[in-house]
């Protein structure tokens, strides 16, 4: 997509540039760019010695809407569904152009894909449950996340937790999804509407875990549903949760609570399997020394017997 | 409270107009009649910079009070719905700004309010955008060079109807192509609440040589008029968003 206007603030905001808020007079020193989206860019900045993330855009209306979402999420509950909002202001450039910006908590972390690669696939279940619990709370408060995708999630450490870094797509239940990404959008796959309802998020959640194993994504093909289910079938790491994920793709779960329960059951079963596998393995290990001992005894006995034959 | 209806022309083109009156002028005229003109310019896969032929895309949208975007055909679906929604927000914001000027004086727009107040107003704008009725007339350039892009356009329009029909407010779509066989534009699909039926109509499009963008916008404008005239005879219930 080409966007003429996005060039303007990006070219102005080099590392070291200070942004002075028009209304609240706070100063932010740009450190580097963190990312760029359809609406504006996000920069790492220094706010009075503390690191923070600053999102800036020339699309004032869209920015105001995002700020509204962040504010209402903060009202929902004290816990951190999204990054906490620190400041909202305008920046008037030396040339006289005005850009809207807001400053939020800087969340440090690794991508889901990198984390699972490093730490093992047993984390898949943990993250599924964490995300489902968060979605549960969000849905109960009357919101749908909307633009749920791998790029919008980070795994922060101590404690290890998935955090949402971009809540711009969050939409009131019953309305039309505000922002989406084709691969994660059930409308694109012909598997539902773009109405904000819990099942919309559950579909996207499944696609997040599929995208971990298909970093280059895949296209929908002639029959999108068949393509999707086959791709799911092909990922061995998702096998324990496959039935649940399938149900989420087909929109069978109406609430995140339902899905969470079934995922925890699946995890439980998986653990049982592991315990069984482990115990049989240890049994075998116990058998082995025993067999060795028996063979050893027999050899020694045979030795004695043979030597007794040699000595007349 | 009665909600009004937003009217939009969505022009999808890949090159510059070469026949009839200036498209900027007709777009400005449409805007005067309360119809926003949004424009999407489709880039060829090998075009990296803004080509000359597509320069007018931004200018037409500017004159028509709408939003414009240049895009490769792969990203068309998302762009079509983004441009339509941004166009709606922009129009509604325009109404709000007019109201603000009446209350606070000529110099005041939303940007002059502090972020907190702006947030409250944006909530109202968002609310209106979700609940108001919307009429979109899609105007597709079917000159020769567009030929290979039409299947993508069809898909994008189908996708647009998924997005818009997920809203609370009602929608009505119609599709016209230009140049028409004998007239400036030809009707592809009459006003209907869904775009499901397009798959049967679309293959009929034939591509011609000239690109009369200006006359096409003028004709498209009258298509809103005709319907409204008929309806106002019957119900007399047509209301502008300002009265909402």
Coordinates of C-alpha atoms in Angstrom, one line a residue:
Chain A
X1 CA 0.0 0.0 0.0
X2 CA 1.3 3.4 -0.8
X3 CA 0.7 6.2 1.5
X4 CA 2.1 9.6 0.8
X5 CA 1.4 11.2 4.1
X6 CA 3.0 8.5 6.3
X7 CA 6.4 9.5 4.9
X8 CA 6.2 12.9 6.5
X9 CA 6.4 12.1 10.2
X10 CA 8.7 9.1 9.6
X11 CA 11.2 11.3 7.9
X12 CA 11.1 13.9 10.7
X13 CA 11.4 11.5 13.6
X14 CA 15.1 10.5 13.6
X15 CA 16.7 9.2 16.8
X16 CA 17.4 12.1 19.2
X17 CA 14.5 14.3 18.0
X18 CA 12.5 15.7 20.8
X19 CA 8.7 15.8 20.7
X20 CA 7.0 18.4 22.8
X21 CA 3.3 17.9 23.6
X22 CA 1.1 20.9 22.6
X23 CA -1.4 20.4 25.5
X24 CA 0.5 18.8 28.3
X25 CA 4.0 20.1 27.6
X26 CA 5.7 16.7 28.1
X27 CA 8.9 16.0 26.3
X28 CA 9.8 12.7 24.6
X29 CA 13.1 11.9 23.0
X30 CA 12.9 9.4 20.1
X31 CA 15.3 6.4 20.5
X32 CA 14.3 4.3 17.5
X33 CA 11.3 3.0 15.4
X34 CA 9.6 -0.1 16.8
X35 CA 7.1 -0.7 14.0
X36 CA 4.8 0.7 11.4
X37 CA 1.2 0.0 10.7
X38 CA -1.8 1.1 8.7
X39 CA -2.4 3.9 11.2
X40 CA 0.9 5.5 12.1
X41 CA 4.2 4.4 13.5
X42 CA 5.4 3.4 16.9
X43 CA 8.7 4.6 18.4
X44 CA 10.7 3.7 21.4
X45 CA 11.2 7.0 23.3
X46 CA 12.7 8.4 26.5
X47 CA 10.1 10.0 28.8
X48 CA 11.9 11.6 31.7
X49 CA 14.5 8.8 31.9
X50 CA 11.9 6.0 31.5
X51 CA 11.4 4.1 28.3
X52 CA 8.0 4.3 26.7
X53 CA 6.3 3.5 23.4
X54 CA 5.0 6.5 21.4
X55 CA 2.5 6.1 18.5
X56 CA 2.2 8.9 16.1
X57 CA 0.0 9.4 13.0
X58 CA -1.5 12.0 10.8
X59 CA -4.8 10.2 11.0
X60 CA -6.1 12.1 14.0
X61 CA -9.5 10.5 14.0
X62 CA -8.3 7.0 14.0
X63 CA -5.8 7.8 16.8
X64 CA -8.5 9.3 18.9
X65 CA -10.5 6.1 18.5
X66 CA -7.5 4.0 19.6
X67 CA -7.0 6.1 22.6
X68 CA -10.7 5.7 23.5
X69 CA -10.2 1.9 23.4
X70 CA -7.2 2.1 25.6
X71 CA -9.0 4.2 28.1
X72 CA -12.1 1.9 28.2
X73 CA -9.8 -1.1 28.6
X74 CA -8.2 0.5 31.5
X75 CA -11.6 1.1 33.0
X76 CA -12.6 -2.5 32.5
X77 CA -10.2 -3.7 35.1
X78 CA -6.9 -2.9 36.6
X79 CA -5.1 -5.8 35.0
X80 CA -3.2 -5.2 31.9
X81 CA -5.1 -6.3 28.9
X82 CA -3.3 -3.9 26.7
X83 CA -0.4 -1.6 27.3
X84 CA -1.3 1.1 29.8
X85 CA -1.8 4.6 28.4
X86 CA 0.5 7.3 29.7
X87 CA -0.2 10.5 27.7
X88 CA -2.3 11.7 24.8
X89 CA -1.2 14.9 22.9
X90 CA -0.5 16.7 19.7
X91 CA 2.9 17.5 18.2
X92 CA 3.3 20.6 16.1
X93 CA 6.4 20.2 13.9
X94 CA 8.8 23.1 13.3
X95 CA 7.1 23.3 9.8
X96 CA 3.7 23.8 11.5
X97 CA 2.1 20.5 10.7
X98 CA 0.2 18.8 13.6
X99 CA 0.4 15.1 14.3
X100 CA -1.6 13.3 17.0
X101 CA 0.3 11.0 19.3
X102 CA -0.1 8.9 22.4
X103 CA 2.4 7.4 24.8
X104 CA 2.0 4.0 26.3
X105 CA 3.9 1.5 28.4
X106 CA 6.8 -0.1 26.5
X107 CA 6.4 -3.9 26.6
X108 CA 9.6 -5.8 26.0
X109 CA 9.4 -9.4 24.8
X110 CA 9.9 -12.0 22.2
X111 CA 7.5 -13.2 19.5
X112 CA 5.4 -16.2 20.2
X113 CA 7.1 -18.1 17.4
X114 CA 10.6 -17.4 18.7
X115 CA 9.7 -18.2 22.2
X116 CA 8.1 -21.6 21.4
X117 CA 11.0 -22.5 19.2
X118 CA 13.4 -21.8 22.0
X119 CA 11.4 -23.2 24.9
X120 CA 9.5 -26.1 23.5
X121 CA 6.0 -26.8 22.4
X122 CA 4.6 -27.5 25.8
X123 CA 4.2 -23.7 26.0
X124 CA 1.5 -23.8 23.3
X125 CA -1.0 -25.0 25.8
X126 CA 0.0 -22.4 28.4
X127 CA -0.3 -19.5 25.9
X128 CA -3.6 -20.8 24.6
X129 CA -5.0 -20.8 28.2
X130 CA -3.5 -17.4 29.0
X131 CA -5.0 -15.8 25.8
X132 CA -8.3 -17.5 26.4
X133 CA -8.5 -16.1 30.0
X134 CA -7.7 -12.6 28.7
X135 CA -10.3 -13.0 26.0
X136 CA -12.8 -14.3 28.5
X137 CA -12.4 -11.1 30.6
X138 CA -12.5 -8.8 27.5
X139 CA -15.6 -10.5 26.1
X140 CA -17.4 -10.4 29.5
X141 CA -16.7 -6.6 29.5
X142 CA -18.5 -6.3 26.2
X143 CA -15.5 -6.0 23.8
X144 CA -14.0 -8.1 21.1
X145 CA -10.2 -7.8 20.3
X146 CA -10.7 -7.8 16.5
X147 CA -7.2 -7.6 15.0
X148 CA -5.8 -10.6 16.9
X149 CA -2.6 -11.7 15.1
X150 CA 0.9 -12.9 15.9
X151 CA 2.5 -9.5 15.3
X152 CA 0.2 -8.0 18.0
X153 CA 1.4 -10.4 20.7
X154 CA 4.6 -10.5 22.7
X155 CA 5.8 -12.9 25.3
X156 CA 7.2 -10.9 28.2
X157 CA 9.4 -12.6 30.8
X158 CA 9.2 -13.0 34.6
X159 CA 6.5 -14.0 34.8
X160 CA 6.3 -15.5 31.3
X161 CA 3.1 -14.0 29.9
X162 CA 1.6 -13.2 26.5
X163 CA 0.9 -9.5 26.2
X164 CA -1.2 -7.6 23.7
X165 CA 0.7 -4.7 22.2
X166 CA -1.8 -3.2 19.8
X167 CA -5.4 -2.9 20.8
X168 CA -6.4 -0.6 17.9
X169 CA -8.9 -3.1 16.5
X170 CA -10.8 -3.6 19.7
X171 CA -14.5 -3.3 19.0
X172 CA -17.7 -3.2 21.0
X173 CA -19.6 -6.5 20.7
X174 CA -22.4 -6.3 18.1
X175 CA -20.6 -3.8 15.8
X176 CA -18.5 -4.3 12.7
X177 CA -14.9 -5.3 13.4
X178 CA -12.8 -2.1 13.2
X179 CA -9.5 -3.5 11.9
X180 CA -8.5 -6.9 10.7
X181 CA -5.7 -8.8 8.9
X182 CA -6.9 -11.0 6.1
X183 CA -5.1 -14.2 7.2
X184 CA -6.7 -14.0 10.6
X185 CA -10.1 -12.9 9.4
X186 CA -12.9 -15.4 9.2
X187 CA -14.7 -13.2 6.6
X188 CA -11.7 -13.7 4.3
X189 CA -11.9 -17.5 4.7
X190 CA -15.6 -17.4 4.0
X191 CA -16.3 -18.8 7.5
X192 CA -18.4 -16.0 9.0
X193 CA -19.2 -12.4 9.2
X194 CA -17.1 -9.4 10.4
X195 CA -19.5 -8.8 13.3
X196 CA -17.8 -8.4 16.6
X197 CA -18.7 -11.5 18.6
X198 CA -16.5 -13.7 20.8
X199 CA -16.3 -16.4 18.1
X200 CA -14.6 -13.9 15.8
X201 CA -11.7 -13.7 18.3
X202 CA -11.6 -17.5 18.8
X203 CA -11.1 -18.0 15.0
X204 CA -8.3 -15.5 14.9
X205 CA -6.7 -17.1 18.0
X206 CA -6.6 -20.4 16.2
X207 CA -5.0 -18.7 13.2
X208 CA -2.3 -17.2 15.5
X209 CA -1.2 -20.7 16.5
X210 CA -1.4 -21.9 12.9
X211 CA 0.7 -18.9 11.7
X212 CA 3.5 -20.0 14.2
X213 CA 4.0 -23.1 12.1
X214 CA 3.4 -21.4 8.8
X215 CA 5.6 -18.3 9.0
X216 CA 5.0 -17.6 5.3
X217 CA 1.3 -18.1 5.8
X218 CA -0.8 -19.7 3.0
X219 CA -3.5 -18.8 0.6
X220 CA -7.1 -20.0 0.8
X221 CA -7.2 -22.1 -2.4
X222 CA -10.3 -23.3 -4.1
X223 CA -12.1 -24.5 -0.9
X224 CA -10.9 -22.3 2.0
X225 CA -12.4 -24.5 4.7
X226 CA -10.8 -27.7 3.3
X227 CA -7.4 -25.9 3.0
X228 CA -7.6 -24.6 6.5
X229 CA -8.5 -27.9 8.1
X230 CA -5.8 -29.7 6.1
X231 CA -3.2 -27.3 7.2
X232 CA -4.2 -27.7 10.8
X233 CA -4.1 -31.5 10.4
X234 CA -0.5 -31.2 9.1
X235 CA 0.9 -29.6 12.2
X236 CA 2.0 -32.3 14.7
X237 CA 2.7 -29.9 17.5
X238 CA -1.0 -28.8 17.6
X239 CA -2.2 -32.4 17.7
X240 CA -3.3 -32.4 21.4
X241 CA -5.6 -29.3 20.7
X242 CA -6.6 -30.2 17.2
X243 CA -10.2 -30.9 18.0
X244 CA -10.7 -27.7 19.9
X245 CA -9.0 -25.6 17.3
X246 CA -11.1 -27.2 14.6
X247 CA -14.2 -26.3 16.5
X248 CA -13.0 -22.7 16.8
X249 CA -12.4 -22.5 13.1
X250 CA -15.9 -23.7 12.4
X251 CA -17.4 -21.2 14.9
X252 CA -18.7 -23.9 17.2
X253 CA -17.7 -22.1 20.4
X254 CA -19.9 -19.3 21.4
X255 CA -17.8 -18.2 24.3
X256 CA -14.1 -18.2 25.2
X257 CA -15.0 -20.0 28.4
X258 CA -16.2 -23.1 26.5
X259 CA -13.1 -23.2 24.5
X260 CA -10.9 -22.7 27.6
X261 CA -12.5 -25.6 29.4
X262 CA -12.0 -27.9 26.5
X263 CA -8.4 -26.8 26.0
X264 CA -7.6 -27.4 29.6
X265 CA -9.1 -30.9 29.3
X266 CA -7.0 -31.5 26.3
X267 CA -3.9 -30.4 28.2
X268 CA -4.8 -32.6 31.1
X269 CA -5.2 -35.6 28.9
X270 CA -1.9 -34.8 27.2
X271 CA -0.2 -34.7 30.7
X272 CA -1.8 -38.0 31.6
X273 CA -0.4 -39.5 28.4
X274 CA 3.0 -38.2 29.3
X275 CA 2.9 -39.6 32.8
X276 CA 1.9 -43.0 31.5
X277 CA 4.6 -42.9 28.9
X278 CA 7.2 -41.9 31.5
X279 CA 6.2 -44.6 33.9
X280 CA 6.4 -47.3 31.3
X281 CA 9.7 -46.0 30.3
X282 CA 11.0 -46.1 33.9
X283 CA 9.7 -49.6 34.2
X284 CA 11.7 -50.7 31.2
X285 CA 14.7 -49.0 32.7
X286 CA 14.3 -51.0 35.9
X287 CA 14.0 -54.2 33.9
X288 CA 17.2 -53.7 32.1
X289 CA 19.6 -53.8 35.2
X290 CA 17.7 -56.7 36.5
X291 CA 18.2 -58.7 33.2
X292 CA 21.9 -57.6 33.3
X293 CA 22.2 -58.9 36.8
X294 CA 20.7 -62.2 36.0
X295 CA 22.9 -62.7 33.0
X296 CA 25.9 -61.7 35.1
X297 CA 25.0 -64.2 37.8
X298 CA 24.6 -66.9 35.2
X299 CA 28.0 -66.1 33.7
X300 CA 29.7 -66.2 37.1
X301 CA 27.9 -69.4 37.9
X302 CA 29.0 -70.8 34.5
X303 CA 32.5 -69.7 35.2
X304 CA 32.5 -71.5 38.5
X305 CA 31.0 -74.6 37.0
X306 CA 33.6 -74.7 34.2
X307 CA 36.5 -74.1 36.5
X308 CA 35.2 -76.8 38.8
X309 CA 35.3 -79.1 35.8
X310 CA 38.9 -78.2 35.0
X311 CA 40.1 -78.8 38.5
X312 CA 40.1 -82.5 39.1
Chain B
X1 CA -33.6 9.9 16.9
X2 CA -33.7 9.2 13.2
X3 CA -30.4 8.4 11.6
X4 CA -29.6 9.8 8.2
X5 CA -28.1 8.2 5.1
X6 CA -24.5 8.7 3.9
X7 CA -24.0 8.7 0.2
X8 CA -20.7 7.6 -1.4
X9 CA -19.3 7.1 -4.8
X10 CA -16.4 4.6 -4.8
X11 CA -14.4 5.1 -8.0
X12 CA -12.0 2.3 -8.9
X13 CA -9.7 3.1 -11.7
X14 CA -6.1 2.5 -13.0
X15 CA -5.4 5.4 -15.2
X16 CA -6.1 8.9 -16.2
X17 CA -9.3 10.2 -17.7
X18 CA -9.2 11.2 -21.3
X19 CA -12.7 12.2 -22.3
X20 CA -15.3 14.7 -21.3
X21 CA -15.3 17.2 -18.5
X22 CA -12.7 17.4 -15.7
X23 CA -13.4 14.7 -13.1
X24 CA -12.3 17.0 -10.3
X25 CA -15.1 19.4 -11.3
X26 CA -17.8 16.7 -11.4
X27 CA -16.5 15.3 -8.1
X28 CA -16.8 18.7 -6.5
X29 CA -20.3 19.0 -7.9
X30 CA -21.2 15.6 -6.3
X31 CA -19.8 16.7 -3.0
X32 CA -22.0 19.8 -3.2
X33 CA -24.9 17.5 -3.5
X34 CA -23.9 15.6 -0.3
X35 CA -22.2 12.7 -2.1
X36 CA -18.7 11.9 -1.1
X37 CA -16.3 10.6 -3.8
X38 CA -13.7 8.1 -2.7
X39 CA -11.1 7.0 -5.2
X40 CA -8.9 3.9 -5.4
X41 CA -6.1 3.8 -7.9
X42 CA -4.9 0.3 -8.8
X43 CA -1.2 0.1 -9.5
X44 CA 0.4 -2.3 -12.0
X45 CA 2.5 -4.9 -10.2
X46 CA 5.7 -3.4 -11.7
X47 CA 4.9 0.2 -10.7
X48 CA 6.9 1.3 -7.7
X49 CA 6.4 5.0 -7.7
X50 CA 3.3 7.1 -8.2
X51 CA 2.7 7.1 -11.9
X52 CA 1.6 10.2 -13.7
X53 CA -1.7 8.7 -14.8
X54 CA -2.7 8.1 -11.2
X55 CA -2.0 11.6 -9.9
X56 CA -5.5 12.7 -10.4
X57 CA -6.7 10.0 -8.0
X58 CA -5.8 12.1 -5.0
X59 CA -7.2 15.2 -6.6
X60 CA -10.5 13.8 -7.5
X61 CA -11.0 12.5 -3.9
X62 CA -9.9 15.8 -2.5
X63 CA -12.5 17.6 -4.6
X64 CA -15.1 15.1 -3.8
X65 CA -14.5 15.3 0.0
X66 CA -13.4 11.7 0.1
X67 CA -10.4 9.5 0.7
X68 CA -8.0 8.2 -1.8
X69 CA -5.5 5.3 -1.9
X70 CA -3.1 3.8 -4.4
X71 CA -2.8 0.1 -4.1
X72 CA -1.5 -3.0 -5.8
X73 CA -4.3 -5.4 -6.7
X74 CA -3.3 -7.9 -4.1
X75 CA -4.3 -5.5 -1.3
X76 CA -7.5 -4.3 -2.9
X77 CA -10.0 -6.0 -0.6
X78 CA -8.7 -4.5 2.5
X79 CA -8.2 -1.1 0.9
X80 CA -11.8 -1.0 -0.5
X81 CA -13.3 -1.4 3.0
X82 CA -10.7 0.9 4.7
X83 CA -11.3 3.7 2.2
X84 CA -15.1 3.3 2.5
X85 CA -15.0 3.4 6.3
X86 CA -12.5 6.3 6.4
X87 CA -14.7 8.1 4.0
X88 CA -17.7 7.7 6.3
X89 CA -15.7 8.9 9.3
X90 CA -14.4 11.9 7.4
X91 CA -17.9 12.9 6.2
X92 CA -19.4 12.5 9.7
X93 CA -16.5 14.4 11.2
X94 CA -17.2 17.1 8.6
X95 CA -20.7 17.4 9.9
X96 CA -19.5 17.5 13.5
X97 CA -17.0 20.2 12.6
X98 CA -19.7 22.3 11.0
X99 CA -21.8 22.0 14.2
X100 CA -18.7 22.9 16.3
X101 CA -18.1 26.0 14.2
X102 CA -21.7 27.1 14.8
X103 CA -21.3 26.6 18.5
X104 CA -17.7 27.8 19.1
X105 CA -17.1 30.2 16.2
X106 CA -15.6 30.0 12.8
X107 CA -12.1 29.2 13.9
X108 CA -12.8 26.0 15.8
X109 CA -12.5 22.5 14.5
X110 CA -12.0 19.2 16.3
X111 CA -8.2 19.6 16.1
X112 CA -8.5 22.8 18.3
X113 CA -10.0 20.9 21.1
X114 CA -7.9 19.2 23.7
X115 CA -7.4 15.4 23.3
X116 CA -9.9 14.5 26.1
X117 CA -12.8 16.4 24.5
X118 CA -11.8 15.2 21.1
X119 CA -12.1 11.7 22.4
X120 CA -15.7 12.2 23.5
X121 CA -16.7 13.7 20.2
X122 CA -15.0 10.8 18.3
X123 CA -17.1 8.4 20.2
X124 CA -20.2 10.1 18.8
X125 CA -18.7 10.0 15.3
X126 CA -17.9 6.3 15.7
X127 CA -21.4 5.7 16.9
X128 CA -22.9 7.4 13.9
X129 CA -20.6 5.6 11.6
X130 CA -21.8 2.3 13.0
X131 CA -25.5 3.0 13.0
X132 CA -26.2 5.3 10.0
X133 CA -27.5 4.0 6.7
X134 CA -25.1 3.9 3.8
X135 CA -25.4 4.0 0.1
X136 CA -22.4 3.2 -2.0
X137 CA -22.4 3.5 -5.7
X138 CA -19.3 1.6 -7.0
X139 CA -18.0 3.0 -10.3
X140 CA -15.6 0.7 -12.0
X141 CA -13.3 1.8 -14.8
X142 CA -13.5 -1.0 -17.4
X143 CA -11.2 0.5 -20.0
X144 CA -8.9 -2.0 -21.7
X145 CA -6.0 -1.9 -19.1
X146 CA -8.4 -2.9 -16.3
X147 CA -9.3 -6.2 -17.9
X148 CA -7.0 -8.4 -15.8
X149 CA -7.8 -6.6 -12.6
X150 CA -11.6 -7.1 -12.8
X151 CA -11.7 -10.5 -11.1
X152 CA -9.9 -9.0 -8.1
X153 CA -12.2 -6.0 -8.1
X154 CA -15.2 -8.4 -8.0
X155 CA -13.7 -10.2 -5.0
X156 CA -12.9 -7.0 -3.2
X157 CA -16.5 -5.8 -3.6
X158 CA -17.9 -9.0 -2.3
X159 CA -15.6 -8.6 0.6
X160 CA -16.8 -5.0 1.1
X161 CA -20.3 -6.2 1.5
X162 CA -19.3 -8.7 4.2
X163 CA -17.6 -5.8 6.1
X164 CA -20.4 -3.3 5.7
X165 CA -23.2 -5.8 6.4
X166 CA -21.6 -6.5 9.7
X167 CA -22.5 -3.0 10.8
X168 CA -25.7 -2.1 12.7
X169 CA -26.9 0.4 10.0
X170 CA -28.4 -0.6 6.7
X171 CA -26.5 -0.6 3.4
X172 CA -27.4 -0.3 -0.2
X173 CA -25.0 -0.9 -3.0
X174 CA -25.1 -0.4 -6.7
X175 CA -22.5 -1.0 -9.4
X176 CA -21.9 0.9 -12.6
X177 CA -19.1 0.6 -15.1
X178 CA -17.7 3.1 -17.5
X179 CA -17.4 3.7 -20.4
X180 CA -20.8 2.2 -21.2
X181 CA -21.8 0.7 -24.5
X182 CA -23.7 3.8 -25.6
X183 CA -23.9 6.0 -22.6
X184 CA -21.2 7.3 -20.3
X185 CA -22.0 4.6 -17.7
X186 CA -23.8 1.3 -17.7
X187 CA -25.7 -0.3 -14.8
X188 CA -24.1 -3.5 -13.6
X189 CA -26.2 -4.0 -10.5
X190 CA -29.2 -2.0 -9.3
X191 CA -29.5 -0.8 -5.7
X192 CA -29.5 -3.9 -3.5
X193 CA -28.6 -4.5 0.2
X194 CA -26.1 -7.2 -0.6
X195 CA -23.5 -7.9 -3.3
X196 CA -24.0 -11.6 -3.4
X197 CA -25.5 -11.4 -6.8
X198 CA -22.4 -9.9 -8.4
X199 CA -20.8 -13.1 -9.4
X200 CA -23.5 -13.6 -12.1
X201 CA -23.3 -10.1 -13.5
X202 CA -19.6 -9.4 -13.5
X203 CA -18.3 -11.6 -16.3
X204 CA -20.5 -9.5 -18.7
X205 CA -18.2 -6.5 -18.4
X206 CA -16.4 -5.7 -21.6
X207 CA -13.4 -3.5 -21.7
X208 CA -13.2 -0.5 -24.0
X209 CA -10.6 2.0 -24.9
X210 CA -11.6 5.4 -23.5
X211 CA -11.8 6.6 -19.9
X212 CA -14.5 9.3 -19.4
X213 CA -14.1 9.6 -15.7
X214 CA -15.6 13.0 -15.4
X215 CA -18.9 12.3 -17.2
X216 CA -19.1 9.0 -15.3
X217 CA -19.0 10.7 -11.9
X218 CA -21.7 13.2 -13.1
X219 CA -23.9 10.3 -14.3
X220 CA -23.3 8.4 -11.1
X221 CA -24.5 11.4 -9.1
X222 CA -27.8 11.3 -10.8
X223 CA -28.4 7.7 -9.9
X224 CA -28.7 8.7 -6.3
X225 CA -31.1 11.5 -7.3
X226 CA -33.4 9.2 -9.3
X227 CA -33.8 6.8 -6.5
X228 CA -34.3 9.5 -3.9
X229 CA -36.9 11.1 -6.1
X230 CA -38.9 7.9 -6.5
X231 CA -38.7 7.2 -2.8
X232 CA -39.6 10.7 -1.7
X233 CA -42.7 10.4 -3.8
X234 CA -43.6 7.3 -1.9
X235 CA -42.5 8.0 1.7
X236 CA -41.2 11.5 1.9
X237 CA -38.9 10.2 4.6
X238 CA -35.5 11.1 3.2
X239 CA -33.5 12.9 5.8
X240 CA -30.1 14.3 5.9
X241 CA -27.6 13.3 8.5
X242 CA -27.6 16.8 9.9
X243 CA -31.1 16.3 11.1
X244 CA -30.3 13.1 12.8

